[in-house]
Amino acid sequence: MKSKQKTNFLVTGGLIAALYAVATYFSAALGLAYGGIQFRFSEALTILPAFTPAAIPGLIIGCFIGNLGSPFGVVDILLGTLATALAAVCSYYTRKITLKGLPLLSIFFPVLFNAVIVGTEVAYFLPEGISWIGFWICAAEVALGELVMCYGLGIPLFLILKNSKSSLF
């Protein structure tokens, strides 16, 4: 990678990380970022691997920073970041699989990984302890929030960036 490309990659990743962390803390200020049903505005940014590989480290670092405020502590910092890392990589590698020009499969990976990993994490902290019923309820709640944010905000963001006259990525 040439020097200018490396700089562009680092700056783009850094901006994505900052945006993700700020959007997570904004969601947290509204009581929406942590817990069973999460409506993190930052999850709309999980569409960005469809545009640039710099989004992968950007999302991972942004999630790590955003999860520093989680009431689940180090467990959420590590497992939530793992879910974001897996989703970002899978989203990047499936970005060219589209339906009517939309990378719908790429958008699904954050829903899937967060439902399973964060759903398990939330179920573990239930007062009655983890159970299959608790897991399925928590996974469904996490998936619901992810679906709303990733598809409800992520698709419009994708369309705005795709149709943008400037070359952001």
Short mmCIF file of N, CA and C in Angstrom, two decimals:
data_model
loop_
_atom_site.label_atom_id
_atom_site.label_comp_id
_atom_site.label_asym_id
_atom_site.label_seq_id
_atom_site.Cartn_x
_atom_site.Cartn_y
_atom_site.Cartn_z
N MET A 1 0.84 -1.17 0.00
CA MET A 1 0.00 0.00 0.00
C MET A 1 0.89 1.23 0.00
N LYS A 2 0.59 2.18 -0.84
CA LYS A 2 1.37 3.41 -0.92
C LYS A 2 1.06 4.29 0.28
N SER A 3 1.92 5.25 0.51
CA SER A 3 1.79 6.14 1.68
C SER A 3 0.45 6.87 1.70
N LYS A 4 0.03 7.40 0.55
CA LYS A 4 -1.24 8.12 0.50
C LYS A 4 -2.41 7.17 0.76
N GLN A 5 -2.34 5.96 0.24
CA GLN A 5 -3.40 4.97 0.46
C GLN A 5 -3.45 4.55 1.93
N LYS A 6 -2.27 4.38 2.56
CA LYS A 6 -2.23 4.03 3.98
C LYS A 6 -2.84 5.14 4.82
N THR A 7 -2.50 6.37 4.48
CA THR A 7 -3.04 7.51 5.22
C THR A 7 -4.55 7.57 5.06
N ASN A 8 -5.03 7.40 3.85
CA ASN A 8 -6.47 7.42 3.59
C ASN A 8 -7.17 6.31 4.37
N PHE A 9 -6.58 5.11 4.38
CA PHE A 9 -7.13 3.98 5.10
C PHE A 9 -7.22 4.28 6.59
N LEU A 10 -6.14 4.80 7.16
CA LEU A 10 -6.10 5.13 8.59
C LEU A 10 -7.09 6.23 8.96
N VAL A 11 -7.16 7.26 8.15
CA VAL A 11 -8.07 8.37 8.44
C VAL A 11 -9.53 7.90 8.32
N THR A 12 -9.82 7.15 7.27
CA THR A 12 -11.19 6.65 7.09
C THR A 12 -11.58 5.73 8.24
N GLY A 13 -10.71 4.80 8.59
CA GLY A 13 -10.99 3.91 9.72
C GLY A 13 -11.16 4.67 11.02
N GLY A 14 -10.31 5.66 11.24
CA GLY A 14 -10.39 6.48 12.45
C GLY A 14 -11.69 7.27 12.53
N LEU A 15 -12.11 7.82 11.40
CA LEU A 15 -13.38 8.56 11.38
C LEU A 15 -14.57 7.64 11.66
N ILE A 16 -14.53 6.46 11.07
CA ILE A 16 -15.61 5.50 11.31
C ILE A 16 -15.63 5.08 12.78
N ALA A 17 -14.46 4.84 13.35
CA ALA A 17 -14.38 4.47 14.77
C ALA A 17 -14.96 5.59 15.65
N ALA A 18 -14.59 6.81 15.36
CA ALA A 18 -15.09 7.94 16.14
C ALA A 18 -16.60 8.09 16.00
N LEU A 19 -17.09 7.99 14.77
CA LEU A 19 -18.54 8.09 14.54
C LEU A 19 -19.29 6.99 15.26
N TYR A 20 -18.77 5.77 15.20
CA TYR A 20 -19.43 4.64 15.85
C TYR A 20 -19.49 4.87 17.37
N ALA A 21 -18.37 5.25 17.96
CA ALA A 21 -18.33 5.45 19.41
C ALA A 21 -19.26 6.58 19.84
N VAL A 22 -19.23 7.70 19.13
CA VAL A 22 -20.09 8.83 19.47
C VAL A 22 -21.56 8.45 19.33
N ALA A 23 -21.91 7.76 18.25
CA ALA A 23 -23.30 7.36 18.04
C ALA A 23 -23.75 6.36 19.11
N THR A 24 -22.84 5.50 19.56
CA THR A 24 -23.18 4.56 20.64
C THR A 24 -23.44 5.32 21.93
N TYR A 25 -22.57 6.27 22.27
CA TYR A 25 -22.77 7.04 23.50
C TYR A 25 -24.01 7.92 23.42
N PHE A 26 -24.33 8.41 22.24
CA PHE A 26 -25.58 9.17 22.07
C PHE A 26 -26.78 8.25 22.34
N SER A 27 -26.74 7.04 21.79
CA SER A 27 -27.79 6.06 22.05
C SER A 27 -27.86 5.73 23.54
N ALA A 28 -26.70 5.61 24.18
CA ALA A 28 -26.65 5.30 25.61
C ALA A 28 -27.28 6.43 26.44
N ALA A 29 -27.03 7.66 26.01
CA ALA A 29 -27.62 8.80 26.73
C ALA A 29 -29.14 8.76 26.68
N LEU A 30 -29.68 8.13 25.65
CA LEU A 30 -31.13 7.99 25.51
C LEU A 30 -31.63 6.67 26.10
N GLY A 31 -30.71 5.89 26.68
CA GLY A 31 -31.07 4.61 27.28
C GLY A 31 -31.32 3.50 26.27
N LEU A 32 -30.70 3.62 25.09
CA LEU A 32 -30.98 2.67 24.01
C LEU A 32 -29.81 1.77 23.63
N ALA A 33 -28.64 1.95 24.23
CA ALA A 33 -27.44 1.29 23.71
C ALA A 33 -27.12 -0.07 24.31
N TYR A 34 -27.52 -0.32 25.53
CA TYR A 34 -27.12 -1.55 26.20
C TYR A 34 -28.35 -2.26 26.74
N GLY A 35 -28.25 -3.58 26.87
CA GLY A 35 -29.36 -4.35 27.41
C GLY A 35 -29.98 -5.23 26.36
N GLY A 36 -31.19 -5.72 26.64
CA GLY A 36 -31.87 -6.65 25.75
C GLY A 36 -32.17 -6.05 24.40
N ILE A 37 -33.10 -5.14 24.37
CA ILE A 37 -33.44 -4.48 23.11
C ILE A 37 -32.56 -3.24 23.00
N GLN A 38 -31.70 -3.24 22.00
CA GLN A 38 -30.76 -2.15 21.79
C GLN A 38 -31.07 -1.46 20.47
N PHE A 39 -31.19 -0.16 20.53
CA PHE A 39 -31.35 0.62 19.31
C PHE A 39 -30.17 1.58 19.21
N ARG A 40 -29.02 1.01 18.86
CA ARG A 40 -27.80 1.81 18.70
C ARG A 40 -27.80 2.44 17.32
N PHE A 41 -27.76 3.74 17.29
CA PHE A 41 -27.68 4.44 16.00
C PHE A 41 -26.41 4.06 15.27
N SER A 42 -25.38 3.71 16.02
CA SER A 42 -24.09 3.33 15.44
C SER A 42 -24.19 2.09 14.56
N GLU A 43 -25.19 1.24 14.78
CA GLU A 43 -25.31 0.03 13.98
C GLU A 43 -25.63 0.31 12.52
N ALA A 44 -26.14 1.49 12.22
CA ALA A 44 -26.36 1.86 10.81
C ALA A 44 -25.02 1.90 10.06
N LEU A 45 -23.94 2.17 10.78
CA LEU A 45 -22.62 2.25 10.16
C LEU A 45 -22.07 0.88 9.76
N THR A 46 -22.71 -0.19 10.20
CA THR A 46 -22.22 -1.52 9.84
C THR A 46 -22.38 -1.81 8.35
N ILE A 47 -23.01 -0.92 7.61
CA ILE A 47 -23.11 -1.05 6.15
C ILE A 47 -21.81 -0.59 5.47
N LEU A 48 -20.97 0.11 6.19
CA LEU A 48 -19.78 0.71 5.58
C LEU A 48 -18.76 -0.28 5.01
N PRO A 49 -18.65 -1.52 5.50
CA PRO A 49 -17.75 -2.45 4.82
C PRO A 49 -18.15 -2.72 3.37
N ALA A 50 -19.36 -2.39 2.98
CA ALA A 50 -19.77 -2.52 1.58
C ALA A 50 -19.04 -1.50 0.70
N PHE A 51 -18.46 -0.47 1.33
CA PHE A 51 -17.78 0.58 0.59
C PHE A 51 -16.26 0.53 0.72
N THR A 52 -15.76 0.12 1.89
CA THR A 52 -14.32 0.19 2.11
C THR A 52 -13.87 -0.82 3.16
N PRO A 53 -12.71 -1.44 2.94
CA PRO A 53 -12.18 -2.33 3.97
C PRO A 53 -11.73 -1.57 5.22
N ALA A 54 -11.52 -0.27 5.11
CA ALA A 54 -11.14 0.54 6.27
C ALA A 54 -12.25 0.55 7.33
N ALA A 55 -13.46 0.21 6.91
CA ALA A 55 -14.57 0.16 7.87
C ALA A 55 -14.39 -0.99 8.86
N ILE A 56 -13.68 -2.03 8.48
CA ILE A 56 -13.52 -3.18 9.37
C ILE A 56 -12.81 -2.77 10.67
N PRO A 57 -11.58 -2.25 10.61
CA PRO A 57 -10.96 -1.83 11.87
C PRO A 57 -11.69 -0.64 12.50
N GLY A 58 -12.27 0.21 11.67
CA GLY A 58 -13.02 1.35 12.20
C GLY A 58 -14.19 0.91 13.07
N LEU A 59 -14.96 -0.05 12.59
CA LEU A 59 -16.10 -0.56 13.36
C LEU A 59 -15.64 -1.30 14.60
N ILE A 60 -14.58 -2.08 14.47
CA ILE A 60 -14.07 -2.85 15.61
C ILE A 60 -13.61 -1.91 16.72
N ILE A 61 -12.80 -0.93 16.37
CA ILE A 61 -12.29 0.01 17.37
C ILE A 61 -13.43 0.86 17.93
N GLY A 62 -14.32 1.31 17.07
CA GLY A 62 -15.46 2.11 17.52
C GLY A 62 -16.35 1.33 18.47
N CYS A 63 -16.59 0.06 18.19
CA CYS A 63 -17.39 -0.78 19.07
C CYS A 63 -16.68 -0.98 20.41
N PHE A 64 -15.40 -1.24 20.36
CA PHE A 64 -14.63 -1.41 21.60
C PHE A 64 -14.76 -0.17 22.47
N ILE A 65 -14.57 1.00 21.88
CA ILE A 65 -14.67 2.26 22.63
C ILE A 65 -16.11 2.48 23.12
N GLY A 66 -17.07 2.21 22.26
CA GLY A 66 -18.47 2.38 22.64
C GLY A 66 -18.88 1.44 23.77
N ASN A 67 -18.32 0.24 23.79
CA ASN A 67 -18.67 -0.73 24.82
C ASN A 67 -17.95 -0.49 26.14
N LEU A 68 -17.04 0.46 26.17
CA LEU A 68 -16.40 0.81 27.45
C LEU A 68 -17.43 1.34 28.44
N GLY A 69 -18.54 1.86 27.94
CA GLY A 69 -19.61 2.37 28.81
C GLY A 69 -20.67 1.34 29.15
N SER A 70 -20.50 0.12 28.72
CA SER A 70 -21.51 -0.91 28.93
C SER A 70 -21.61 -1.35 30.39
N PRO A 71 -22.82 -1.53 30.88
CA PRO A 71 -22.98 -2.05 32.24
C PRO A 71 -22.55 -3.51 32.37
N PHE A 72 -22.36 -4.21 31.26
CA PHE A 72 -21.91 -5.59 31.29
C PHE A 72 -20.38 -5.69 31.37
N GLY A 73 -19.70 -4.55 31.39
CA GLY A 73 -18.27 -4.51 31.62
C GLY A 73 -17.43 -5.19 30.56
N VAL A 74 -16.36 -5.85 31.04
CA VAL A 74 -15.37 -6.43 30.14
C VAL A 74 -15.97 -7.52 29.25
N VAL A 75 -17.01 -8.18 29.72
CA VAL A 75 -17.66 -9.22 28.91
C VAL A 75 -18.22 -8.60 27.64
N ASP A 76 -18.90 -7.47 27.77
CA ASP A 76 -19.47 -6.80 26.60
C ASP A 76 -18.38 -6.15 25.74
N ILE A 77 -17.38 -5.64 26.40
CA ILE A 77 -16.28 -5.04 25.64
C ILE A 77 -15.67 -6.08 24.71
N LEU A 78 -15.44 -7.28 25.22
CA LEU A 78 -14.81 -8.33 24.42
C LEU A 78 -15.79 -9.01 23.47
N LEU A 79 -16.92 -9.48 23.99
CA LEU A 79 -17.85 -10.24 23.15
C LEU A 79 -18.61 -9.35 22.16
N GLY A 80 -19.00 -8.16 22.58
CA GLY A 80 -19.66 -7.24 21.66
C GLY A 80 -18.74 -6.83 20.53
N THR A 81 -17.48 -6.62 20.88
CA THR A 81 -16.49 -6.27 19.86
C THR A 81 -16.22 -7.46 18.94
N LEU A 82 -16.20 -8.66 19.49
CA LEU A 82 -16.05 -9.86 18.66
C LEU A 82 -17.20 -9.98 17.66
N ALA A 83 -18.43 -9.75 18.13
CA ALA A 83 -19.60 -9.82 17.23
C ALA A 83 -19.46 -8.81 16.10
N THR A 84 -19.03 -7.60 16.43
CA THR A 84 -18.85 -6.57 15.42
C THR A 84 -17.74 -6.93 14.45
N ALA A 85 -16.65 -7.50 14.96
CA ALA A 85 -15.52 -7.88 14.10
C ALA A 85 -15.95 -8.96 13.10
N LEU A 86 -16.62 -9.99 13.59
CA LEU A 86 -17.08 -11.07 12.69
C LEU A 86 -18.05 -10.53 11.65
N ALA A 87 -18.97 -9.68 12.10
CA ALA A 87 -19.96 -9.11 11.18
C ALA A 87 -19.29 -8.23 10.12
N ALA A 88 -18.33 -7.41 10.53
CA ALA A 88 -17.67 -6.50 9.60
C ALA A 88 -16.91 -7.27 8.52
N VAL A 89 -16.20 -8.31 8.92
CA VAL A 89 -15.43 -9.11 7.96
C VAL A 89 -16.39 -9.81 6.99
N CYS A 90 -17.43 -10.45 7.52
CA CYS A 90 -18.39 -11.14 6.65
C CYS A 90 -19.12 -10.15 5.74
N SER A 91 -19.45 -8.99 6.26
CA SER A 91 -20.12 -7.96 5.45
C SER A 91 -19.24 -7.51 4.30
N TYR A 92 -17.97 -7.34 4.57
CA TYR A 92 -17.04 -6.91 3.52
C TYR A 92 -16.96 -7.96 2.41
N TYR A 93 -16.83 -9.23 2.79
CA TYR A 93 -16.65 -10.28 1.80
C TYR A 93 -17.92 -10.66 1.05
N THR A 94 -19.07 -10.21 1.51
CA THR A 94 -20.33 -10.49 0.81
C THR A 94 -20.93 -9.22 0.19
N ARG A 95 -20.17 -8.15 0.16
CA ARG A 95 -20.68 -6.85 -0.30
C ARG A 95 -21.16 -6.86 -1.75
N LYS A 96 -20.63 -7.75 -2.56
CA LYS A 96 -21.01 -7.77 -3.98
C LYS A 96 -22.24 -8.63 -4.26
N ILE A 97 -22.73 -9.32 -3.25
CA ILE A 97 -23.97 -10.09 -3.40
C ILE A 97 -25.12 -9.13 -3.09
N THR A 98 -25.83 -8.73 -4.14
CA THR A 98 -26.85 -7.71 -3.96
C THR A 98 -28.20 -8.16 -4.49
N LEU A 99 -29.21 -7.49 -4.04
CA LEU A 99 -30.57 -7.66 -4.54
C LEU A 99 -31.07 -6.26 -4.88
N LYS A 100 -31.32 -6.04 -6.15
CA LYS A 100 -31.72 -4.72 -6.63
C LYS A 100 -30.73 -3.64 -6.20
N GLY A 101 -29.44 -4.01 -6.24
CA GLY A 101 -28.38 -3.06 -5.93
C GLY A 101 -28.10 -2.87 -4.45
N LEU A 102 -28.82 -3.57 -3.59
CA LEU A 102 -28.62 -3.44 -2.14
C LEU A 102 -27.88 -4.66 -1.60
N PRO A 103 -26.85 -4.45 -0.79
CA PRO A 103 -26.11 -5.58 -0.21
C PRO A 103 -26.83 -6.14 1.02
N LEU A 104 -27.99 -6.73 0.79
CA LEU A 104 -28.84 -7.17 1.90
C LEU A 104 -28.19 -8.25 2.76
N LEU A 105 -27.38 -9.11 2.15
CA LEU A 105 -26.68 -10.13 2.93
C LEU A 105 -25.64 -9.48 3.84
N SER A 106 -24.92 -8.50 3.33
CA SER A 106 -23.93 -7.79 4.14
C SER A 106 -24.58 -7.16 5.37
N ILE A 107 -25.77 -6.64 5.19
CA ILE A 107 -26.47 -5.99 6.29
C ILE A 107 -26.96 -7.02 7.31
N PHE A 108 -27.15 -8.25 6.88
CA PHE A 108 -27.68 -9.28 7.79
C PHE A 108 -26.66 -9.76 8.82
N PHE A 109 -25.38 -9.73 8.49
CA PHE A 109 -24.37 -10.28 9.40
C PHE A 109 -24.32 -9.59 10.77
N PRO A 110 -24.44 -8.27 10.85
CA PRO A 110 -24.51 -7.66 12.19
C PRO A 110 -25.72 -8.15 12.99
N VAL A 111 -26.83 -8.37 12.31
CA VAL A 111 -28.03 -8.88 12.99
C VAL A 111 -27.74 -10.28 13.53
N LEU A 112 -27.19 -11.13 12.70
CA LEU A 112 -26.92 -12.52 13.07
C LEU A 112 -25.92 -12.63 14.22
N PHE A 113 -24.74 -12.03 14.05
CA PHE A 113 -23.70 -12.18 15.06
C PHE A 113 -24.07 -11.51 16.38
N ASN A 114 -24.71 -10.37 16.33
CA ASN A 114 -25.12 -9.72 17.57
C ASN A 114 -26.23 -10.49 18.26
N ALA A 115 -27.18 -11.03 17.48
CA ALA A 115 -28.25 -11.82 18.10
C ALA A 115 -27.67 -13.00 18.86
N VAL A 116 -26.75 -13.72 18.23
CA VAL A 116 -26.20 -14.93 18.85
C VAL A 116 -25.23 -14.58 19.99
N ILE A 117 -24.25 -13.73 19.72
CA ILE A 117 -23.21 -13.46 20.72
C ILE A 117 -23.72 -12.54 21.83
N VAL A 118 -24.28 -11.40 21.47
CA VAL A 118 -24.77 -10.47 22.49
C VAL A 118 -26.02 -11.04 23.17
N GLY A 119 -26.85 -11.77 22.39
CA GLY A 119 -28.01 -12.43 23.00
C GLY A 119 -27.60 -13.40 24.08
N THR A 120 -26.54 -14.18 23.83
CA THR A 120 -26.02 -15.10 24.84
C THR A 120 -25.50 -14.34 26.05
N GLU A 121 -24.79 -13.27 25.78
CA GLU A 121 -24.22 -12.44 26.84
C GLU A 121 -25.32 -11.87 27.73
N VAL A 122 -26.35 -11.30 27.14
CA VAL A 122 -27.45 -10.71 27.90
C VAL A 122 -28.18 -11.81 28.69
N ALA A 123 -28.39 -12.97 28.06
CA ALA A 123 -29.07 -14.08 28.74
C ALA A 123 -28.26 -14.56 29.94
N TYR A 124 -26.96 -14.54 29.83
CA TYR A 124 -26.09 -14.96 30.92
C TYR A 124 -26.31 -14.09 32.16
N PHE A 125 -26.58 -12.81 31.95
CA PHE A 125 -26.75 -11.88 33.07
C PHE A 125 -28.20 -11.78 33.57
N LEU A 126 -29.10 -12.60 33.04
CA LEU A 126 -30.48 -12.60 33.53
C LEU A 126 -30.48 -13.00 35.01
N PRO A 127 -31.39 -12.42 35.80
CA PRO A 127 -31.44 -12.76 37.24
C PRO A 127 -31.60 -14.26 37.50
N GLU A 128 -32.35 -14.94 36.65
CA GLU A 128 -32.56 -16.38 36.84
C GLU A 128 -31.44 -17.21 36.22
N GLY A 129 -30.46 -16.56 35.61
CA GLY A 129 -29.36 -17.27 34.97
C GLY A 129 -29.71 -17.64 33.54
N ILE A 130 -28.75 -18.17 32.85
CA ILE A 130 -28.94 -18.49 31.44
C ILE A 130 -29.78 -19.76 31.29
N SER A 131 -30.64 -19.75 30.29
CA SER A 131 -31.46 -20.90 29.92
C SER A 131 -31.73 -20.80 28.43
N TRP A 132 -32.21 -21.88 27.83
CA TRP A 132 -32.52 -21.84 26.41
C TRP A 132 -33.62 -20.83 26.12
N ILE A 133 -34.64 -20.79 26.95
CA ILE A 133 -35.74 -19.83 26.74
C ILE A 133 -35.21 -18.41 26.88
N GLY A 134 -34.40 -18.20 27.93
CA GLY A 134 -33.81 -16.88 28.12
C GLY A 134 -32.93 -16.46 26.95
N PHE A 135 -32.14 -17.43 26.45
CA PHE A 135 -31.29 -17.13 25.29
C PHE A 135 -32.13 -16.72 24.09
N TRP A 136 -33.16 -17.52 23.75
CA TRP A 136 -33.96 -17.23 22.57
C TRP A 136 -34.68 -15.88 22.69
N ILE A 137 -35.14 -15.56 23.88
CA ILE A 137 -35.79 -14.26 24.08
C ILE A 137 -34.78 -13.13 23.91
N CYS A 138 -33.63 -13.27 24.55
CA CYS A 138 -32.60 -12.23 24.44
C CYS A 138 -32.07 -12.10 23.02
N ALA A 139 -31.85 -13.23 22.35
CA ALA A 139 -31.37 -13.19 20.97
C ALA A 139 -32.39 -12.51 20.07
N ALA A 140 -33.67 -12.80 20.28
CA ALA A 140 -34.72 -12.16 19.48
C ALA A 140 -34.80 -10.66 19.74
N GLU A 141 -34.62 -10.27 21.00
CA GLU A 141 -34.64 -8.83 21.33
C GLU A 141 -33.47 -8.10 20.69
N VAL A 142 -32.29 -8.69 20.79
CA VAL A 142 -31.11 -8.07 20.18
C VAL A 142 -31.28 -8.02 18.66
N ALA A 143 -31.78 -9.11 18.08
CA ALA A 143 -31.99 -9.15 16.62
C ALA A 143 -32.98 -8.07 16.18
N LEU A 144 -34.04 -7.87 16.96
CA LEU A 144 -35.02 -6.85 16.62
C LEU A 144 -34.38 -5.46 16.54
N GLY A 145 -33.62 -5.10 17.55
CA GLY A 145 -32.94 -3.81 17.54
C GLY A 145 -31.97 -3.68 16.38
N GLU A 146 -31.23 -4.75 16.12
CA GLU A 146 -30.29 -4.75 15.00
C GLU A 146 -31.00 -4.61 13.66
N LEU A 147 -32.09 -5.34 13.49
CA LEU A 147 -32.87 -5.25 12.23
C LEU A 147 -33.33 -3.82 11.98
N VAL A 148 -33.86 -3.20 13.00
CA VAL A 148 -34.37 -1.83 12.86
C VAL A 148 -33.24 -0.88 12.48
N MET A 149 -32.12 -0.99 13.17
CA MET A 149 -31.02 -0.05 12.92
C MET A 149 -30.28 -0.36 11.62
N CYS A 150 -29.96 -1.63 11.40
CA CYS A 150 -29.18 -1.99 10.21
C CYS A 150 -29.96 -1.82 8.92
N TYR A 151 -31.21 -2.22 8.93
CA TYR A 151 -32.02 -2.09 7.72
C TYR A 151 -32.73 -0.74 7.66
N GLY A 152 -33.29 -0.32 8.79
CA GLY A 152 -34.04 0.94 8.81
C GLY A 152 -33.19 2.18 8.61
N LEU A 153 -31.99 2.17 9.16
CA LEU A 153 -31.07 3.31 8.99
C LEU A 153 -29.91 2.97 8.04
N GLY A 154 -29.48 1.71 8.04
CA GLY A 154 -28.35 1.32 7.20
C GLY A 154 -28.62 1.39 5.72
N ILE A 155 -29.81 0.96 5.30
CA ILE A 155 -30.14 1.03 3.86
C ILE A 155 -30.21 2.47 3.37
N PRO A 156 -30.92 3.37 4.08
CA PRO A 156 -30.89 4.77 3.63
C PRO A 156 -29.47 5.34 3.59
N LEU A 157 -28.66 5.00 4.59
CA LEU A 157 -27.27 5.47 4.59
C LEU A 157 -26.52 4.93 3.38
N PHE A 158 -26.71 3.65 3.07
CA PHE A 158 -26.08 3.05 1.90
C PHE A 158 -26.48 3.80 0.62
N LEU A 159 -27.77 4.06 0.48
CA LEU A 159 -28.26 4.74 -0.73
C LEU A 159 -27.72 6.16 -0.83
N ILE A 160 -27.65 6.86 0.28
CA ILE A 160 -27.09 8.22 0.28
C ILE A 160 -25.63 8.19 -0.15
N LEU A 161 -24.85 7.27 0.44
CA LEU A 161 -23.43 7.20 0.11
C LEU A 161 -23.20 6.70 -1.32
N LYS A 162 -24.02 5.74 -1.75
CA LYS A 162 -23.89 5.20 -3.11
C LYS A 162 -24.19 6.27 -4.16
N ASN A 163 -25.16 7.10 -3.88
CA ASN A 163 -25.58 8.13 -4.84
C ASN A 163 -24.86 9.45 -4.64
N SER A 164 -23.96 9.50 -3.67
CA SER A 164 -23.24 10.73 -3.39
C SER A 164 -22.32 11.10 -4.56
N LYS A 165 -22.27 12.36 -4.86
CA LYS A 165 -21.41 12.84 -5.95
C LYS A 165 -19.95 12.85 -5.55
N SER A 166 -19.68 12.96 -4.23
CA SER A 166 -18.30 12.97 -3.78
C SER A 166 -17.81 11.55 -3.63
N SER A 167 -16.53 11.39 -3.64
CA SER A 167 -15.95 10.05 -3.46
C SER A 167 -15.45 9.94 -2.02
N LEU A 168 -16.36 9.61 -1.11
CA LEU A 168 -15.98 9.47 0.29
C LEU A 168 -15.09 8.27 0.51
N PHE A 169 -15.29 7.22 -0.29
CA PHE A 169 -14.53 5.98 -0.09
C PHE A 169 -13.81 5.61 -1.36
#
